[in-house]
Tab-separated table of C-alpha atoms in Angstrom:
chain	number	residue	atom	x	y	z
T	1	UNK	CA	67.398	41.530	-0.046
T	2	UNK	CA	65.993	41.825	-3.438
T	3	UNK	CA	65.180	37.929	-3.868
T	4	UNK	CA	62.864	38.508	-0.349
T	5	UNK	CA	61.479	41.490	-2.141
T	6	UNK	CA	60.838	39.373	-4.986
T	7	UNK	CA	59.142	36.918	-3.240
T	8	UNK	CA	56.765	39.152	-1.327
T	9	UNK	CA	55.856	40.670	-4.315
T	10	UNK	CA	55.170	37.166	-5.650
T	11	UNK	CA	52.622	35.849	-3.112
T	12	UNK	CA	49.128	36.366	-3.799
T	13	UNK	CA	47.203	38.965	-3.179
T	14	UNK	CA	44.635	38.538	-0.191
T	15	UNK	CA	41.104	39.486	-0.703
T	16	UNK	CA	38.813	40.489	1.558
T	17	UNK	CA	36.044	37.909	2.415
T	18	UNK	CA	37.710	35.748	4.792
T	19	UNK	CA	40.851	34.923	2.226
T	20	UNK	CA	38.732	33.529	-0.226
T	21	UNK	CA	36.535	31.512	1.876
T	22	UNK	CA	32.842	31.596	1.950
T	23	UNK	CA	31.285	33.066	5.114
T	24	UNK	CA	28.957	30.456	6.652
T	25	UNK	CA	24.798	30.805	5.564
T	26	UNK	CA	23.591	30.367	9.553
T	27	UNK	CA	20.375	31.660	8.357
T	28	UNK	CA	19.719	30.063	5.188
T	29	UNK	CA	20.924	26.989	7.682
T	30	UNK	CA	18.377	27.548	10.278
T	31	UNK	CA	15.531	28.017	8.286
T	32	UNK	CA	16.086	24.384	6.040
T	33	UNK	CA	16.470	23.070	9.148
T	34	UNK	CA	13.282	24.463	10.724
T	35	UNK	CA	11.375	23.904	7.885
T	36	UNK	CA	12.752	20.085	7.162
T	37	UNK	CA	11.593	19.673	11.087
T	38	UNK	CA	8.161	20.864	10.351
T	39	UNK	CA	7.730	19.041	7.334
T	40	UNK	CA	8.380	15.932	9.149
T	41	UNK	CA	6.233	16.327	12.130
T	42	UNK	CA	3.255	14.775	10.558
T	43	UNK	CA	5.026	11.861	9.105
T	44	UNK	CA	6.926	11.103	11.954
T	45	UNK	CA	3.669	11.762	14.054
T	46	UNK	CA	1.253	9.510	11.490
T	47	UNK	CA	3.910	6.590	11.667
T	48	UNK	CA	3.566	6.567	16.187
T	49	UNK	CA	0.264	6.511	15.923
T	50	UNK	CA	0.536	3.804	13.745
T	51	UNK	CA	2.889	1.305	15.341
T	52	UNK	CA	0.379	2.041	18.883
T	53	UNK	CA	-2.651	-0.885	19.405
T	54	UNK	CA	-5.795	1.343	19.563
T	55	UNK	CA	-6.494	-0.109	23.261
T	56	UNK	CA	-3.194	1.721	24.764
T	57	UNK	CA	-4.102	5.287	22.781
T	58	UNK	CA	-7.703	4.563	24.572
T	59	UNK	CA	-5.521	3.737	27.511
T	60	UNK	CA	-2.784	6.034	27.673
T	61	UNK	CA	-3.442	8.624	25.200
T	62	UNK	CA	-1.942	9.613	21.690
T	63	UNK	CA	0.238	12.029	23.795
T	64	UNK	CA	1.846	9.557	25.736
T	65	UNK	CA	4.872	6.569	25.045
T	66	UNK	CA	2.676	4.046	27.416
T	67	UNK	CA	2.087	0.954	26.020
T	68	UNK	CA	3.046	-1.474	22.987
T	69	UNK	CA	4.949	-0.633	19.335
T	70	UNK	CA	4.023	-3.684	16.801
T	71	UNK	CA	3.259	-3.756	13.016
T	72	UNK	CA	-0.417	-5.094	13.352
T	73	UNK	CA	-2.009	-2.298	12.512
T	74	UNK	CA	0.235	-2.451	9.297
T	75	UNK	CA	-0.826	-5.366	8.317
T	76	UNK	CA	-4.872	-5.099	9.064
T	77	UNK	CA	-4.609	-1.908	7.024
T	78	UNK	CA	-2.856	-3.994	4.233
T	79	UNK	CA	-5.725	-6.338	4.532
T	80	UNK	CA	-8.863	-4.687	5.067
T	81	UNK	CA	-7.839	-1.753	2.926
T	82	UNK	CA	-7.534	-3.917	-0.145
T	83	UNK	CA	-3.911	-2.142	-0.797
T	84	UNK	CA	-2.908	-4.743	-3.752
T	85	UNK	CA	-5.631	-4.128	-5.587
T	86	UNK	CA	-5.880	-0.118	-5.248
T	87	UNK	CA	-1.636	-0.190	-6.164
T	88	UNK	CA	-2.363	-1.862	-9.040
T	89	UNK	CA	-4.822	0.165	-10.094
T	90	UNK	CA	-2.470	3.613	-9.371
T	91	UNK	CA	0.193	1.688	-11.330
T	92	UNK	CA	-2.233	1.444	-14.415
T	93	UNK	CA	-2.740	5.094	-13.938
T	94	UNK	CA	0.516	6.757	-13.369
T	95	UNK	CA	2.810	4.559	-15.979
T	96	UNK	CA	0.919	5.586	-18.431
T	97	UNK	CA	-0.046	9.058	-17.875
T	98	UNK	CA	3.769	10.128	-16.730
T	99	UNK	CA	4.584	8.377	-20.442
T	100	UNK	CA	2.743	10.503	-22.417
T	101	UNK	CA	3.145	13.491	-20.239
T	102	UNK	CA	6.978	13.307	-20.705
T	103	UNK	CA	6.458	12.410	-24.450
T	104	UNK	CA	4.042	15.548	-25.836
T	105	UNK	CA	5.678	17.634	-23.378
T	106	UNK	CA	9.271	17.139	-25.285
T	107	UNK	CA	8.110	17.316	-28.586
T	108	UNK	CA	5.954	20.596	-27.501
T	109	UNK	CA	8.918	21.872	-25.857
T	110	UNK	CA	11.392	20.631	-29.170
T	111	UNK	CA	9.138	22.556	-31.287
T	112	UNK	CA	8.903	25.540	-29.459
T	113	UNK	CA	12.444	26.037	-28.277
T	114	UNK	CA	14.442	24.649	-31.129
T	115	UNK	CA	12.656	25.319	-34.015
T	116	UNK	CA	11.570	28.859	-35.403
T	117	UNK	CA	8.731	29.090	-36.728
T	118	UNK	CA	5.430	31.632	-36.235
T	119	UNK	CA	3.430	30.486	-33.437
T	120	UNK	CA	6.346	28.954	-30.824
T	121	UNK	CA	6.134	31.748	-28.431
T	122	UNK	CA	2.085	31.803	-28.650
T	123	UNK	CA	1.715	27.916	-28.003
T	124	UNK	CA	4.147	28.225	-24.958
T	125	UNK	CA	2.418	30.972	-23.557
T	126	UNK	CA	-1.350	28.937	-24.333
T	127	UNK	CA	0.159	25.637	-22.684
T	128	UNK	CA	1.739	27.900	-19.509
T	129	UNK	CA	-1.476	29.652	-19.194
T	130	UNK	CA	-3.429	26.355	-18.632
T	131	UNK	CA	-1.933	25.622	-15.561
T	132	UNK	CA	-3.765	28.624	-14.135
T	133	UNK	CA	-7.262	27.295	-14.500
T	134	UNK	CA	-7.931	25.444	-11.528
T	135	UNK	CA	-9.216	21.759	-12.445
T	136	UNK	CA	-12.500	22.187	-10.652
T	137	UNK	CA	-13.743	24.677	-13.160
T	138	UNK	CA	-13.416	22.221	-15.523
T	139	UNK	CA	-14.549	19.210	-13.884
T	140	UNK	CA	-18.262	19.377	-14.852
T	141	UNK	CA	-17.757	20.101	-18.421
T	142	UNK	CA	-15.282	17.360	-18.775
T	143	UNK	CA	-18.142	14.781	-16.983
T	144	UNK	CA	-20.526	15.989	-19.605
T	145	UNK	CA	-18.233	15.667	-22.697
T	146	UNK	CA	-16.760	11.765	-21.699
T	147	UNK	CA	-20.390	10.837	-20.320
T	148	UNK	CA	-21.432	11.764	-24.268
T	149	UNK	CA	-18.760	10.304	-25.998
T	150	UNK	CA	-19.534	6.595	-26.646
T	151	UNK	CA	-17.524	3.697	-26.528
T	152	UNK	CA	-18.404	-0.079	-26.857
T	153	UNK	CA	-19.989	-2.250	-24.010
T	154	UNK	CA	-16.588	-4.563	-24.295
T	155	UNK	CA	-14.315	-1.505	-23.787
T	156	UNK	CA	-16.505	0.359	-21.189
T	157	UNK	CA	-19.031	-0.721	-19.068
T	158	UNK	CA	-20.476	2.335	-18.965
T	159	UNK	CA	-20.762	2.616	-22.482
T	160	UNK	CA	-18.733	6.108	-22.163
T	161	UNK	CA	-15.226	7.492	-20.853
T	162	UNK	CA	-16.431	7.116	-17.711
T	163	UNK	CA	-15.619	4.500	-14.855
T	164	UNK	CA	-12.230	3.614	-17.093
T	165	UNK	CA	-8.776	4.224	-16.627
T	166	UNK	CA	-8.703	6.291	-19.494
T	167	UNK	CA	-10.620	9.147	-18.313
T	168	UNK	CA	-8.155	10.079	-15.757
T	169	UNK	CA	-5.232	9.201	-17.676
T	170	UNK	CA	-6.434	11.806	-20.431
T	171	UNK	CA	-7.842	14.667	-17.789
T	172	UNK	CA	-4.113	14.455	-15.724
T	173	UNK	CA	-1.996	14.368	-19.030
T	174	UNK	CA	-3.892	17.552	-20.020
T	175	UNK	CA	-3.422	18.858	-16.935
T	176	UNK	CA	0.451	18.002	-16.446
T	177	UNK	CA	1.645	19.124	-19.933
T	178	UNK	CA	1.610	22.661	-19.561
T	179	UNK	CA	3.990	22.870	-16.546
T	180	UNK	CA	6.207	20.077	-18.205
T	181	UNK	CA	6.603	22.180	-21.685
T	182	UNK	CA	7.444	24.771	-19.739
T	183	UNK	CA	10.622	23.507	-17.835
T	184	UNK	CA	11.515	21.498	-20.964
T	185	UNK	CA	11.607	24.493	-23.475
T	186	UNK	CA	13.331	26.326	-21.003
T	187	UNK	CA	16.184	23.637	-20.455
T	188	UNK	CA	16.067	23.311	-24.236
T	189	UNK	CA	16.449	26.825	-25.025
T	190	UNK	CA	19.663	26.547	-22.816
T	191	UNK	CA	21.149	24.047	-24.721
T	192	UNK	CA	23.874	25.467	-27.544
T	193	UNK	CA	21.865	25.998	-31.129
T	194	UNK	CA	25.236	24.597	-33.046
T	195	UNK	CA	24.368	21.295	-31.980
T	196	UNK	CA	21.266	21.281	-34.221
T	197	UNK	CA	22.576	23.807	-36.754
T	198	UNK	CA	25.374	21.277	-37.569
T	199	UNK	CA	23.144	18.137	-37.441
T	200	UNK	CA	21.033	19.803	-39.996
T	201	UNK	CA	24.512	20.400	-41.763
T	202	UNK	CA	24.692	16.637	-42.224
T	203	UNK	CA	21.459	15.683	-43.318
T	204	UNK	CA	19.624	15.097	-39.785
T	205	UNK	CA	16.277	16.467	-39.947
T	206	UNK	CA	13.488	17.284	-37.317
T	207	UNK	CA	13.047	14.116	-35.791
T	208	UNK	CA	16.341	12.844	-35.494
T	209	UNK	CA	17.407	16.229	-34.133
T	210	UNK	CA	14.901	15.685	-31.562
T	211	UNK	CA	16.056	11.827	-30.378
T	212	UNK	CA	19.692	11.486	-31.101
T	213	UNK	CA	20.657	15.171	-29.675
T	214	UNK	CA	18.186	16.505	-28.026
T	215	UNK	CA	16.550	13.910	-25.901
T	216	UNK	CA	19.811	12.244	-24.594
T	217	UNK	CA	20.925	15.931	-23.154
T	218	UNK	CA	17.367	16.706	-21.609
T	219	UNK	CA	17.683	13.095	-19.290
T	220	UNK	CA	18.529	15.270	-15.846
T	221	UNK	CA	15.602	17.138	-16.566
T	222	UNK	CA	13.222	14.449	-17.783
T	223	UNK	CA	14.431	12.460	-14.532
T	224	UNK	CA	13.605	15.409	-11.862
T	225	UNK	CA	10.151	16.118	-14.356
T	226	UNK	CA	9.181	11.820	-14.020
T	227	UNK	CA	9.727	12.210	-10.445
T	228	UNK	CA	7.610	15.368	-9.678
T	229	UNK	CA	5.111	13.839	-12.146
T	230	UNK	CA	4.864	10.515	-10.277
T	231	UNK	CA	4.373	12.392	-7.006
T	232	UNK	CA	1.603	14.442	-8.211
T	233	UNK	CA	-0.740	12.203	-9.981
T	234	UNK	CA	-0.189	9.254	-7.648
T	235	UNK	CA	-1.676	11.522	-5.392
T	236	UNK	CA	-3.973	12.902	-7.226
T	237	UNK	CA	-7.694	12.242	-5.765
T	238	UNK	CA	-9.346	14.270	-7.146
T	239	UNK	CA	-9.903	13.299	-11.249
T	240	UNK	CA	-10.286	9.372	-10.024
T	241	UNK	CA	-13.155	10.308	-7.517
T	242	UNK	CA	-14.820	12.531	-10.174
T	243	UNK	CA	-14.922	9.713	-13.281
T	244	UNK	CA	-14.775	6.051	-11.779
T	245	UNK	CA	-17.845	4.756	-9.855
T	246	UNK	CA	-16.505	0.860	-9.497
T	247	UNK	CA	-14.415	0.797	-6.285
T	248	UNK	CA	-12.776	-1.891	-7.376
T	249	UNK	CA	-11.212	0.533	-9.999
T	250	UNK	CA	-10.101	3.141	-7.593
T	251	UNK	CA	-6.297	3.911	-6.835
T	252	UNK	CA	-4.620	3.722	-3.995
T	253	UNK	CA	-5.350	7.115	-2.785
T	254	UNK	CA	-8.839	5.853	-2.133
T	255	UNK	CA	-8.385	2.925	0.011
T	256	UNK	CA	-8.407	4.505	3.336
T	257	UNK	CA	-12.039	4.642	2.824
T	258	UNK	CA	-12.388	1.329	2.992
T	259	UNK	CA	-10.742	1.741	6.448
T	260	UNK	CA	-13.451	4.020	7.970
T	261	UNK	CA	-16.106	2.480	10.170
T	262	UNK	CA	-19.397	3.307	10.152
T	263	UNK	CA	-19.744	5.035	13.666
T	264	UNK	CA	-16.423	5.028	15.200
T	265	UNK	CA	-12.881	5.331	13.016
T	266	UNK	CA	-9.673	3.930	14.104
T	267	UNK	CA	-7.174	6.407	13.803
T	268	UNK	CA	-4.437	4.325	14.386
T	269	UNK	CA	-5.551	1.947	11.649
T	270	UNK	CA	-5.884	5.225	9.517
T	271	UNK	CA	-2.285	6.223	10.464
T	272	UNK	CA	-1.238	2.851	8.785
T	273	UNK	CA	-2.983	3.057	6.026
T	274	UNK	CA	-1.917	6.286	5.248
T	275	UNK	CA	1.635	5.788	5.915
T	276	UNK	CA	1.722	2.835	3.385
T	277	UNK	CA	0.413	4.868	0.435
T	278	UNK	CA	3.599	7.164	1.458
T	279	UNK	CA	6.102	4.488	1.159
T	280	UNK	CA	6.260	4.371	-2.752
T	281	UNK	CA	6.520	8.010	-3.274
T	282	UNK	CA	8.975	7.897	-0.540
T	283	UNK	CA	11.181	4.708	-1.733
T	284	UNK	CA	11.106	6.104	-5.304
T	285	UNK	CA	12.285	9.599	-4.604
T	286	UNK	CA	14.508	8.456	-2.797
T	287	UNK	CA	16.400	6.213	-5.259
T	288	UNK	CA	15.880	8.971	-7.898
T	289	UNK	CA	16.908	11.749	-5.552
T	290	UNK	CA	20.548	12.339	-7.397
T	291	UNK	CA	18.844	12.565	-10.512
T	292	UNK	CA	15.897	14.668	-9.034
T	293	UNK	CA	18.648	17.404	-7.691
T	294	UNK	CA	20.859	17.086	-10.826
T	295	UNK	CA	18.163	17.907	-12.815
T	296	UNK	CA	16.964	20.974	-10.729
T	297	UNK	CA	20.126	22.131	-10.291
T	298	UNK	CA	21.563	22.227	-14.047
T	299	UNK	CA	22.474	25.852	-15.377
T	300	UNK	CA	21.805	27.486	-11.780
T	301	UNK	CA	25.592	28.159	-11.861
T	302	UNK	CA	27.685	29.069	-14.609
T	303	UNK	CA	31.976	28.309	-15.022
């Protein structure tokens, strides 16, 4: 009798939300899901129309399945769109840019986080406040100032910042850097302080602090950053529209104006085009997409 007492007494106690088991989020459930759906209604919608000749949408209708699916419009986009050329030129704009975005966002974020000094919480709160001036406010003042600054005929055609690369690479890393400081320092911040403290017991100073220990614990977060960063300024249109006049110079954001006739516009040519400036975004996100949620996800949850 007493071991059975004994061994009641012994079991664990039960508790009282479903014996330790998580009750099921049917709304948090519902609305992903509804959301996720409406998200992919244009893609999904952009990617028909593009697989449909233009004769059988004339035909049939875009609201209809009648007809022929092929890849021709695919590849007359490809052509007449001049896609090589305009992803070449997005390449020569987004390496860069997301390189020195990442790099003078860290050190900002370094300096401001793990380093006390006067000024840290002022600069954070000057580079955070940037990203509420909407770029078009500045866009004529920044036209004035690179039209004035001069530069050599064999550097610039123009003679100025304007119609290069560079213009846009400096007007989105300006632009960019606030936000990025901002997630940085805040990972950073999270990050235990005896790390540095006993570096700087052993002789490490600033700068190795900053890429032997810091760096190498801020990768999840400099992954998810690179991948929100490549998203938004290879779509930017805006900042390569404003400063480069040569076509030949635009990125790939632009080349669906080279797929607009004159007096009558083929969507389903337009539906290709677009949906090949989606596939990059799309194949890199995806292969970065562990890293992307890691990163996002660090510190949400604590134990």
């Amino acid at each position: 009798m007493s071991a059975s007492t004994t061994a009641r007494r012994a079991r664990p106690a039960k508790t009282g939300a479903g014996h330790g088991r998580s009750r099921p989020h049917y709304g948090t459930h519902i609305f992903l899901t509804v959301m996720a759906v409406m998200w992919m209604i244009p893609l999904g919608w952009a990617l028909f129309t593009a697989l449909r000749p233009k004769a059988d949408t004339d035909k049939y209708g875009y609201f209809s399945l009648g007809g022929a699916f092929n890849f021709d419009n695919f590849a007359q986009a490809w052509t007449q769109g001049g896609f090589p050329r305009y992803f070449m030129n997005s390449l020569i704009i987004t390496v860069p840019t997301i390189i020195l975005v990442l790099l003078c966002s860290s050190m900002m974020a370094f300096a401001v986080s793990r380093v006390n000094w006067k000024f840290n919480i002022t600069l954070l709160i000057m580079f955070t406040a940037g990203n509420l001036l909407p770029p078009q406010v500045l866009a004529t003042p920044l036209f004035e100032m690179f039209k004035l600054i001069q530069l050599p005929y064999w550097f610039s055609d123009s003679g100025s910042l304007l119609n290069t690369y560079i213009s846009v690479i400096i007007a989105n890393t300006a632009f960019q850097i606030g936000f990025c400081t901002f997630v940085l320092s805040n990972y950073m911040k999270a990050l235990s302080a005896d790390l540095t403290e006993a570096a700087l017991v052993d002789g490490a100073g600033i700068w190795r602090q900053y890429v032997s220990i810091i760096m190498p614990l801020c990768r999840p977060a400099i992954a998810a950053l690179a991948t929100l960063e490549l998203i938004f300024i290879y779509n930017d249109y805006f900042w390569p529209l404003l400063f480069i006049q040569s076509g030949d110079r635009l990125p790939v954001t632009t080349a669906i104006n080279n797929l607009q006739g004159t007096f009558l516009s083929n969507y389903n040519l337009l539906a290709a085009g677009a949906t090949i400036t989606v596939i990059p975004t799309l194949v890199i996100y995806l292969a970065l997409q562990r890293q992307f949620v890691a990163g996002l996800t660090l510190g949400s949850s604590k134990g």
